[in-house]
Short mmCIF file of C-alpha atoms and ligand atoms in Angstrom, two decimals:
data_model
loop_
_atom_site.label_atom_id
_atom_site.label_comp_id
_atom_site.label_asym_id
_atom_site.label_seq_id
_atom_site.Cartn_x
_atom_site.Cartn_y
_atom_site.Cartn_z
CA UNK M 1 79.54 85.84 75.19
CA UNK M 2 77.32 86.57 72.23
CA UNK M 3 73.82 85.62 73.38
CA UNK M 4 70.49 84.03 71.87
CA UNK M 5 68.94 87.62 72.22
CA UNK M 6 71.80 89.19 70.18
CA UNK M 7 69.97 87.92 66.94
CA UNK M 8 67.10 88.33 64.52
CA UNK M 9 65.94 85.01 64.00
CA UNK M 10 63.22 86.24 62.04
CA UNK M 11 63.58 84.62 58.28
CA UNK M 12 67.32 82.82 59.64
CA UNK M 13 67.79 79.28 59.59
CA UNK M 14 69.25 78.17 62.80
CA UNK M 15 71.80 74.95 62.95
CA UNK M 16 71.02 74.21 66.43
CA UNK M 17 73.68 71.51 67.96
CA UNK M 18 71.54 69.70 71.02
CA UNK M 19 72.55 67.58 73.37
CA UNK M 20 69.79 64.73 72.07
CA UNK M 21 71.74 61.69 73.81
CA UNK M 22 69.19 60.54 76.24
CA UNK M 23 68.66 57.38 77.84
CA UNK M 24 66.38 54.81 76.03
CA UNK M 25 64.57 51.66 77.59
CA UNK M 26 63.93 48.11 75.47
CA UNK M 27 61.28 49.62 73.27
CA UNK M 28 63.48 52.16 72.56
CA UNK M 29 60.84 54.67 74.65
CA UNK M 30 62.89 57.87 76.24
CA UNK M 31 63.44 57.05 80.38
CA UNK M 32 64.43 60.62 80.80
CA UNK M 33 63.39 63.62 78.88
CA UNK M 34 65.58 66.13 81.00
CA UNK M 35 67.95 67.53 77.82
CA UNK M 36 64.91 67.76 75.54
CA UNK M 37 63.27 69.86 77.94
CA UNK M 38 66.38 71.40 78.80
CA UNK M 39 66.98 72.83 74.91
CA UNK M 40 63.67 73.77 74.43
CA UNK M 41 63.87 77.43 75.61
CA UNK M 42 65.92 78.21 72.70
CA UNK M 43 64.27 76.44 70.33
CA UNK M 44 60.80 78.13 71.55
CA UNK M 45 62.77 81.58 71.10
CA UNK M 46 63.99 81.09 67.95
CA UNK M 47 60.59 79.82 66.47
CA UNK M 48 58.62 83.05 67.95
CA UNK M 49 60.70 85.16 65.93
CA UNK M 50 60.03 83.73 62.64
CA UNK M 51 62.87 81.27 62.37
CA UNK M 52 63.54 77.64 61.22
CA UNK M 53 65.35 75.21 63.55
CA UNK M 54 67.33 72.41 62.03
CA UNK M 55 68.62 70.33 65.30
CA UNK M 56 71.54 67.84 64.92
CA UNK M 57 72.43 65.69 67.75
CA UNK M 58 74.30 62.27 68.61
CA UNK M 59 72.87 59.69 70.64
CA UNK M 60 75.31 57.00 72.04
CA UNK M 61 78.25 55.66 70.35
CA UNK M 62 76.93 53.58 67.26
CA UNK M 63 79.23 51.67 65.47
CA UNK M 64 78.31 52.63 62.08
CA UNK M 65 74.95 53.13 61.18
CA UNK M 66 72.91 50.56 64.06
CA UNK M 67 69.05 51.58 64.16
CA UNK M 68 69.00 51.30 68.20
CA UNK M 69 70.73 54.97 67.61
CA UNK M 70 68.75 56.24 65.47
CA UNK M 71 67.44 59.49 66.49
CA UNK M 72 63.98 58.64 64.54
CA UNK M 73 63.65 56.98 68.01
CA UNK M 74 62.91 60.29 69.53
CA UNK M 75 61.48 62.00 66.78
CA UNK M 76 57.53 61.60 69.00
CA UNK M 77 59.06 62.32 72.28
CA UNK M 78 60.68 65.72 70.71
CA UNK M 79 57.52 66.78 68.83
CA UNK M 80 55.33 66.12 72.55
CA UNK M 81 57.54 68.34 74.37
CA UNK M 82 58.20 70.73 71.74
CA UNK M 83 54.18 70.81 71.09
CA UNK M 84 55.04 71.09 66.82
CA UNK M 85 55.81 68.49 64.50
CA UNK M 86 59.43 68.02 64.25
CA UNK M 87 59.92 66.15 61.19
CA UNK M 88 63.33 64.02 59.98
CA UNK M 89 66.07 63.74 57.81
CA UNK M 90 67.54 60.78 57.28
CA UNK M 91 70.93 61.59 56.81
CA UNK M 92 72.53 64.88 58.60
CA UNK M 93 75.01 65.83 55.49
CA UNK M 94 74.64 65.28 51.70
CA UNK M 95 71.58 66.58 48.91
CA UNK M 96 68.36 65.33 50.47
CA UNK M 97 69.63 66.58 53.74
CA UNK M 98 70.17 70.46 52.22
CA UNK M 99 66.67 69.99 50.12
CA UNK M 100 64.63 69.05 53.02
CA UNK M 101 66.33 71.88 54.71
CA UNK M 102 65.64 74.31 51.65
CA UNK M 103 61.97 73.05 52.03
CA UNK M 104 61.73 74.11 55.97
CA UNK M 105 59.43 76.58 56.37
CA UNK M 106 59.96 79.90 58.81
CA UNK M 107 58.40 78.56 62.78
CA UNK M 108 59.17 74.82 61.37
CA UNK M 109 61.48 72.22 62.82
CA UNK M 110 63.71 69.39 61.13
CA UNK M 111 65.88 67.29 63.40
CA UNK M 112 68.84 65.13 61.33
CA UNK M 113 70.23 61.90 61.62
CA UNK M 114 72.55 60.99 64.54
CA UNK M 115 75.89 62.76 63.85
CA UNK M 116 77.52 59.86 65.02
CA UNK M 117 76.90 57.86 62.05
CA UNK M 118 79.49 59.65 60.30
CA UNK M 119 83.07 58.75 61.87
CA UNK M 120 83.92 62.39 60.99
CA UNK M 121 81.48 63.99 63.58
CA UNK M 122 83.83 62.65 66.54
CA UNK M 123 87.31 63.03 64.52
CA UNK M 124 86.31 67.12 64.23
CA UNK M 125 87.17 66.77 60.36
CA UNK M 126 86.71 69.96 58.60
CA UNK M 127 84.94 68.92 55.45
CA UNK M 128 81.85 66.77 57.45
CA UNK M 129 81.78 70.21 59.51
CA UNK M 130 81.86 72.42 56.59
CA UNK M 131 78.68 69.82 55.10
CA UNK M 132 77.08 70.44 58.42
CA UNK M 133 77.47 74.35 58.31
CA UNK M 134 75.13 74.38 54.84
CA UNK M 135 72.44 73.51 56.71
CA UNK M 136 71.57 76.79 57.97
CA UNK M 137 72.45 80.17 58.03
CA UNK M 138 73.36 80.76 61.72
CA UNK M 139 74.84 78.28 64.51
CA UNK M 140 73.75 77.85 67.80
CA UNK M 141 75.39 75.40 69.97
CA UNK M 142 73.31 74.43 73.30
CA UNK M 143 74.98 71.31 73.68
CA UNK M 144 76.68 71.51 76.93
CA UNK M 145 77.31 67.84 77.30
CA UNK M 146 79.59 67.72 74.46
CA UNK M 147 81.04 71.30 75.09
CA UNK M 148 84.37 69.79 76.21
CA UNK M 149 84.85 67.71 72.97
CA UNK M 150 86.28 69.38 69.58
CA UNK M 151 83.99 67.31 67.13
CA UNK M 152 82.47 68.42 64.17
CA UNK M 153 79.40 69.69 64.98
CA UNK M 154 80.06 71.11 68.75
CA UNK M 155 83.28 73.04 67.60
CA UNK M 156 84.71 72.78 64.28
CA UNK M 157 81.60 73.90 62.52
CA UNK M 158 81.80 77.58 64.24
CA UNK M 159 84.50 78.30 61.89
CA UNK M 160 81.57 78.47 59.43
CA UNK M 161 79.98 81.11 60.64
CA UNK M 162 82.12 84.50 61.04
CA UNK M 163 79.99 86.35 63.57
CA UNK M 164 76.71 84.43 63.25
CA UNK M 165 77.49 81.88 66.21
CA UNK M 166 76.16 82.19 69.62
CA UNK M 167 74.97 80.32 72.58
CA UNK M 168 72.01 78.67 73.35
CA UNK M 169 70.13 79.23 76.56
CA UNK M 170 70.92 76.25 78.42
CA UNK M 171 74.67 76.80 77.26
CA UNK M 172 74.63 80.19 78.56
CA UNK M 173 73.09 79.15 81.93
CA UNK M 174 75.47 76.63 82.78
CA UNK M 175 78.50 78.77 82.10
CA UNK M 176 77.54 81.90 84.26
CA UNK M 177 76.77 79.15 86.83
CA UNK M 178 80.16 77.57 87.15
CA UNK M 179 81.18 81.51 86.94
CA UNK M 180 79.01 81.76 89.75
CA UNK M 181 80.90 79.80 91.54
CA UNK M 182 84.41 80.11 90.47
CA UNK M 183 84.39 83.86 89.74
CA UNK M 184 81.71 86.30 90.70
CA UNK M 185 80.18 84.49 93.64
CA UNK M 186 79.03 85.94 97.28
CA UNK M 187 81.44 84.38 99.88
CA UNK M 188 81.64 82.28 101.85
CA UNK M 189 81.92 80.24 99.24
CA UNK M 190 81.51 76.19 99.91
CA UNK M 191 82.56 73.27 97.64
CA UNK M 192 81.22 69.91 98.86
CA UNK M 193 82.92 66.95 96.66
CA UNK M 194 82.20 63.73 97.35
CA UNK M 195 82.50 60.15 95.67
CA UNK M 196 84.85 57.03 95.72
CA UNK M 197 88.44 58.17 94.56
CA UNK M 198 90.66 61.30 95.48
CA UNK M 199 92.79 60.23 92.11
CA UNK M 200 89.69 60.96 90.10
CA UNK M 201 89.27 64.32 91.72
CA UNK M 202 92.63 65.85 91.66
CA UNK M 203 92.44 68.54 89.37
CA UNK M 204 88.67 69.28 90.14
CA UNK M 205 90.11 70.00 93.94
CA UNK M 206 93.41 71.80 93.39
CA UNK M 207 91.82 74.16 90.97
CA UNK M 208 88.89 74.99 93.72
CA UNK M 209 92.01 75.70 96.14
CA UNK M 210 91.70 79.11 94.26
CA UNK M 211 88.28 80.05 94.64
CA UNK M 212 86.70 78.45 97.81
CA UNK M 213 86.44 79.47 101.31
CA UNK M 214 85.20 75.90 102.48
CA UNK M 215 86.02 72.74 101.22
CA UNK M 216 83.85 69.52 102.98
CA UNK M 217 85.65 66.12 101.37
CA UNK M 218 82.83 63.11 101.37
CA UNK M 219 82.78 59.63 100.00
CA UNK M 220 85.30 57.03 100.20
CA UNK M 221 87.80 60.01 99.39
CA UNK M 222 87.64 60.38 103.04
CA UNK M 223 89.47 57.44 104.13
CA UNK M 224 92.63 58.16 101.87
CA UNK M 225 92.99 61.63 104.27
CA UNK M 226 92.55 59.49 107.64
CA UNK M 227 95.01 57.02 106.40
CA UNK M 228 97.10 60.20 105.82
CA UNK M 229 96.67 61.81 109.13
CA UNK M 230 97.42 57.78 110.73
CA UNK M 231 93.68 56.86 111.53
CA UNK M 232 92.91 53.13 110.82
CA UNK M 233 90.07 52.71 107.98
CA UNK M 234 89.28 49.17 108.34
CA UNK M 235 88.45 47.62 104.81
CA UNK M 236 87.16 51.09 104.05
CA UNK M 237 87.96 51.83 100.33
CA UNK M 238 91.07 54.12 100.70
CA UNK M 239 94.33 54.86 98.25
CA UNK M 240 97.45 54.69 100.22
CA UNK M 241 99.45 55.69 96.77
CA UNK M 242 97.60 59.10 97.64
CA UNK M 243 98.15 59.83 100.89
CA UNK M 244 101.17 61.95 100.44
CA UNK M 245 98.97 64.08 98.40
CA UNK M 246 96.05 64.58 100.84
CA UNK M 247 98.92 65.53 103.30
CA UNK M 248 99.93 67.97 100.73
CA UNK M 249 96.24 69.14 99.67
CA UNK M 250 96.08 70.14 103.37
CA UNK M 251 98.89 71.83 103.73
CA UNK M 252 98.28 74.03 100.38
CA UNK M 253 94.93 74.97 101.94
CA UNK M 254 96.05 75.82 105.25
CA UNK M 255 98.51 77.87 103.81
CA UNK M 256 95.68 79.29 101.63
CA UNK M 257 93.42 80.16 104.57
CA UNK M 258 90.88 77.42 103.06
CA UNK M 259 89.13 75.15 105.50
CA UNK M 260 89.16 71.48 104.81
CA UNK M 261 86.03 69.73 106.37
CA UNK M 262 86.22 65.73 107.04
CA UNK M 263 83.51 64.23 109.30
CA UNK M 264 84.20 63.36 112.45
CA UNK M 265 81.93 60.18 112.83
CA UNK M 266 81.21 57.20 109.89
CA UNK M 267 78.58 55.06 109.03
CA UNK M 268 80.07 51.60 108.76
CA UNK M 269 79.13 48.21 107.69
CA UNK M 270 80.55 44.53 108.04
CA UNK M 271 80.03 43.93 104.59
CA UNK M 272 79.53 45.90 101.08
CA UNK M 273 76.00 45.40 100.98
CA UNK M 274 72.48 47.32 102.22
CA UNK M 275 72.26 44.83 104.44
CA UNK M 276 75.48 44.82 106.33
CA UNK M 277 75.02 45.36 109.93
CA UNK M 278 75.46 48.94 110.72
CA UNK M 279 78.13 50.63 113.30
CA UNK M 280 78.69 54.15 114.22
CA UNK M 281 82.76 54.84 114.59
CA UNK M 282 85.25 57.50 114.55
CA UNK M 283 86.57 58.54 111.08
CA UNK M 284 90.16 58.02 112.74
CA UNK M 285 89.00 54.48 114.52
CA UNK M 286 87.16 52.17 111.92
CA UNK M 287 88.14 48.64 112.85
CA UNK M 288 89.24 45.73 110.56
CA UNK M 289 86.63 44.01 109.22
CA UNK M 290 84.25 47.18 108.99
CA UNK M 291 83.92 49.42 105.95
CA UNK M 292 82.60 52.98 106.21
CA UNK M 293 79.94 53.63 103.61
CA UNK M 294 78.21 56.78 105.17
CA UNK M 295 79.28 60.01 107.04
CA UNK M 296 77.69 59.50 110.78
CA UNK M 297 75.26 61.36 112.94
CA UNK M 298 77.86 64.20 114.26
CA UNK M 299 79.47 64.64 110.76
CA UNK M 300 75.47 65.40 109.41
CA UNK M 301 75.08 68.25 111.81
CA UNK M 302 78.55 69.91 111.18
CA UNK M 303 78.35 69.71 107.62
CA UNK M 304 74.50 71.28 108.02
CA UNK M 305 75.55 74.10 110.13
CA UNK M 306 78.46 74.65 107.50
CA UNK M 307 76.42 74.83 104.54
CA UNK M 308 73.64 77.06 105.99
CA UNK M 309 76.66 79.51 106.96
CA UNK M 310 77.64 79.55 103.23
CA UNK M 311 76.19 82.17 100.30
CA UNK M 312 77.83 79.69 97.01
CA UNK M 313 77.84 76.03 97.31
CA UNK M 314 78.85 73.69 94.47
CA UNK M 315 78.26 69.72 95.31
CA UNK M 316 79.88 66.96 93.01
CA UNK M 317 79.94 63.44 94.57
CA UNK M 318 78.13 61.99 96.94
CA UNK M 319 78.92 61.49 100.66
CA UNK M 320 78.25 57.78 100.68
CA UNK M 321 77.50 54.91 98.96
CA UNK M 322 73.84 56.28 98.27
CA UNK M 323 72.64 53.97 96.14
CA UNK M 324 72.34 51.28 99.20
CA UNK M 325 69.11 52.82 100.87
CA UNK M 326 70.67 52.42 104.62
CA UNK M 327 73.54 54.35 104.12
CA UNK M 328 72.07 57.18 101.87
CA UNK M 329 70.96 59.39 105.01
CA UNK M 330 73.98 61.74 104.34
CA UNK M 331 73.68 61.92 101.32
CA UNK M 332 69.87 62.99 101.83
CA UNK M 333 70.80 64.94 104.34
CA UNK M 334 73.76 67.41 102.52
CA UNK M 335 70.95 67.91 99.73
CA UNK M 336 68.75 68.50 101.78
CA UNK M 337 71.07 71.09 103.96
CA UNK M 338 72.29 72.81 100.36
CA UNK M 339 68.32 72.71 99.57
CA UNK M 340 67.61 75.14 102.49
CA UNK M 341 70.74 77.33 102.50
CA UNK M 342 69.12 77.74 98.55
CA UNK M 343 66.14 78.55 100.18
CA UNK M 344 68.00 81.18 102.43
CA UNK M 345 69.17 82.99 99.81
CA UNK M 346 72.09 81.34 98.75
CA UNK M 347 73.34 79.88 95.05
CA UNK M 348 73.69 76.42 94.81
CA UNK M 349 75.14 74.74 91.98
CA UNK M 350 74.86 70.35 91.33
CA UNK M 351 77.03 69.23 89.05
CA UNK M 352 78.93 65.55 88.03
CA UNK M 353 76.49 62.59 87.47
CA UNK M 354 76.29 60.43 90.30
CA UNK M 355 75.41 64.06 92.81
CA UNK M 356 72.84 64.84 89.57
CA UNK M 357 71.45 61.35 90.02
CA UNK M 358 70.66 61.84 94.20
CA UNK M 359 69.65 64.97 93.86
CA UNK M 360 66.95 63.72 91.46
CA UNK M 361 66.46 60.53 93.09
CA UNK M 362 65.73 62.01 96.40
CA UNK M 363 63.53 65.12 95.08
CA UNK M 364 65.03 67.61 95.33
CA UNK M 365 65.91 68.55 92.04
CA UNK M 366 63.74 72.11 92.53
CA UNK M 367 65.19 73.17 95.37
CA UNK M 368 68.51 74.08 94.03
CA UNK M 369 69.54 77.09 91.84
CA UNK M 370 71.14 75.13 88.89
CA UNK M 371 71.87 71.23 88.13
CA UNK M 372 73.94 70.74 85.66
CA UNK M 373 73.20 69.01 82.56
CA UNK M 374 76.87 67.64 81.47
CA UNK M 375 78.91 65.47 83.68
CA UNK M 376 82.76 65.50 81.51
CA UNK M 377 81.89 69.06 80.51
CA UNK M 378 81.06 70.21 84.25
CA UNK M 379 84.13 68.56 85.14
CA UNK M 380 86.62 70.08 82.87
CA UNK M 381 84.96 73.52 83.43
CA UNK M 382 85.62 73.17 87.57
CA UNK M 383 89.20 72.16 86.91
CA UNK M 384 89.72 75.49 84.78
CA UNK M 385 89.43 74.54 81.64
CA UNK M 386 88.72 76.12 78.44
CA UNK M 387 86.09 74.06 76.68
CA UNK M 388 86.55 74.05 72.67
CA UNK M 389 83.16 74.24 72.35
CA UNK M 390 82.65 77.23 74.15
CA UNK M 391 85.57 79.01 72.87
CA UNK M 392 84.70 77.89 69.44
CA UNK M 393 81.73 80.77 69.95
CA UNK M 394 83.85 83.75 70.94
P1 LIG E 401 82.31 59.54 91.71
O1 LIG E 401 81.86 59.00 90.39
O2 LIG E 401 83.80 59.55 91.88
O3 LIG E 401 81.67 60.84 92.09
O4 LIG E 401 81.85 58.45 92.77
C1 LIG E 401 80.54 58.11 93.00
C2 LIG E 401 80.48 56.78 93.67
O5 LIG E 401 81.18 56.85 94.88
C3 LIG E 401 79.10 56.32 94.01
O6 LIG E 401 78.78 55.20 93.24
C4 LIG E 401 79.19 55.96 95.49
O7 LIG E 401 78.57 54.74 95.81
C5 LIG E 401 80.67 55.85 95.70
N1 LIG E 401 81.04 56.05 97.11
C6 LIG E 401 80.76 57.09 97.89
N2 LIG E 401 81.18 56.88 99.15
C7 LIG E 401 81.76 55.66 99.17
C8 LIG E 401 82.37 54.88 100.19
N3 LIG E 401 82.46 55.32 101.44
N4 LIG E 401 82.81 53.66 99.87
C9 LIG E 401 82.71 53.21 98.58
N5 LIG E 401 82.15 53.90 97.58
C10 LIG E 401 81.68 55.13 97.86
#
């Protein structure tokens, strides 16, 4: 992996691809500032040592060039929490794009036009990318979001830049974090996934088969395994075109010496709402007419004892349907369980956006060792895959 610290900046100017797509209210003000802060580590680093920064970016998926994209948008939010003046091209390729880039002055900052406008950025083609690779004379990609797609700017462009191409901070933190976890950590090692589907977690789950000691399944995946095992699950949300597979899923991880962990009691309600009356059952003995939404009482003290046992522990998906404030309590409570073990000593990685989104919405987004800043590129990393971006660098 050829590091941020490998390099001179001094004199250099760095192409720095960011992951700029953040969230934007009515009056188009930034709602969450998390990957601005996130990149600026590397752009701090690369402005002590003498160097210019030219940041390109996307921000949603404009249909040609609409302004509500427009990364002039950010332009004040970037400058506040970068503390410089980041001044702006209007266009990210083409002559006034290289001469305001030839006017950038060593420790100054220029962030381009949403890549986006260009249909090239997302088709990867090779002459937008080589435009792109003239502005600067090194490429640093810290764009983890987009690390699992081969546009442009995230992976085409490296083939620019012979050996002067290396990661960005945050890039190199999240990948020796899902190392962490699916190569070099302590054992035992835990994977807590959660959420509504076991179809959308197939490969995410079979790949962990390899590395795990523990595996605790959460969320309405649940209910496909008690179907499976011939529990009743009520109007729980279950996938009976799946249950041959969950049979299968245990039998590979018995056979693997990997412990499966389902809870044992549910939080149920007589209606998909916040305000359904609540009931305590069995996860084998939910009755028609009530749908489990939460893992029970019994279920929250397993898991906790579980996770506290455990030295690596990687959470994607939550255990219920969290957003609905009266059944979020396991939710709460495996965060806050992974929050002490963390405290204990051991490395805890969150990762996929709706576990992101609890962890932050309950607090506790400083007590783990490392959330994760890209959901699809998280994703495809725990099922094993090679992201382009990332091997675009080596
Ligand atoms: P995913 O995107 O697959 O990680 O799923 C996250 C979603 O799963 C959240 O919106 C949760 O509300 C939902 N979810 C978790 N548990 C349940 C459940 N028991 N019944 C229905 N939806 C659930």
């Amino acid at each position: 992996m050829r590091a941020l610290n490998q390099f001179n900046f001094s004199n250099e100017c760095a192409i720095i691809r960011v992951d700029f797509n953040v969230p934007l209210n009515d009056k188009m003000e930034v709602t969450d500032t998390t990957r601005i802060e996130a990149a600026k580590p590397t752009i701090d680093h690369i402005l002590s040592e003498g160097g210019k920064c030219v940041l390109i970016s996307h921000l949603g998926r404009p249909k040609g060039q609409e302004p509500k994209y427009s990364l002039s948008n950010i332009i004040e939010t970037v400058s506040q929490i970068l503390g410089v003046t980041v001044y702006f091209s209007e266009s990210c390729v083409g002559p006034s794009a290289q001469a305001q880039v030839a006017a950038l002055q060593p420790g100054e900052v220029l962030m381009m036009e949403n890549l986006r406008y260009h249909s090239e950025e997302t088709e990867g083609d090779i002459n937008f990318s080589e435009e792109l690779s003239k502005l600067g004379t090194v490429y640093v990609n810290d764009a983890f979001g987009t690390a699992h797609r081969a546009h442009a700017s995230t992976t085409i462009i490296a083939k620019f830049f012979k050996d002067k191409k290396c990661f960005g901070r945050l890039l190199e933190k999240e990948v020796l974090s899902i190392e962490r976890v699916m190569k070099t950590g302590d054992s035992p090692i835990l994977a807590i996934i959660g959420g509504a589907k076991v179809s959308s977690k197939i490969t995410i789950i079979e790949s962990l088969l390899d590395k795990v000691d523990h595996l605790i399944i959460g969320g309405g995946m649940v209910y496909t395994f008690t179907k499976a095992m011939g529990g009743m699950v009520g109007n729980s949300i279950c996938e009976p075109d799946y249950c041959d597979y969950a049979l299968q899923l245990m039998n590979k991880a018995k056979q693997k010496n990997i412990k499966i962990h389902l809870p044992v009691d549910v939080v149920a309600g007589d209606s998909f709402s916040n305000d359904a009356k609540q009931k305590v059952f069995k996860v084998m003995h939910i009755p028609e007419g009530w749908e489990a939404m939460d893992a029970g009482p019994k279920s929250i003290e397993k898991f906790h004892n579980l996770i506290l046992n455990c030295k690596t522990i990687l959470w994607n998906g939550p255990m219920g349907v969290f957003e609905f404030s009266n059944f979020s309590k396991g939710t709460i409570a495996a965060g806050e369980s992974i929050a002490e073990a963390t405290n204990l000593g051991a490395f805890s990685l969150v990762g996929g956006g709706d576990s992101v989104a609890a962890v932050k919405q309950f607090g506790l987004e400083n007590k783990m060792s490392y959330i994760s800043t890209g959901g699809g590129a998280m994703l495809e990393s725990l099922e094993g895959k090679v992201l382009p971006g990332i091997e675009a660098l080596s």
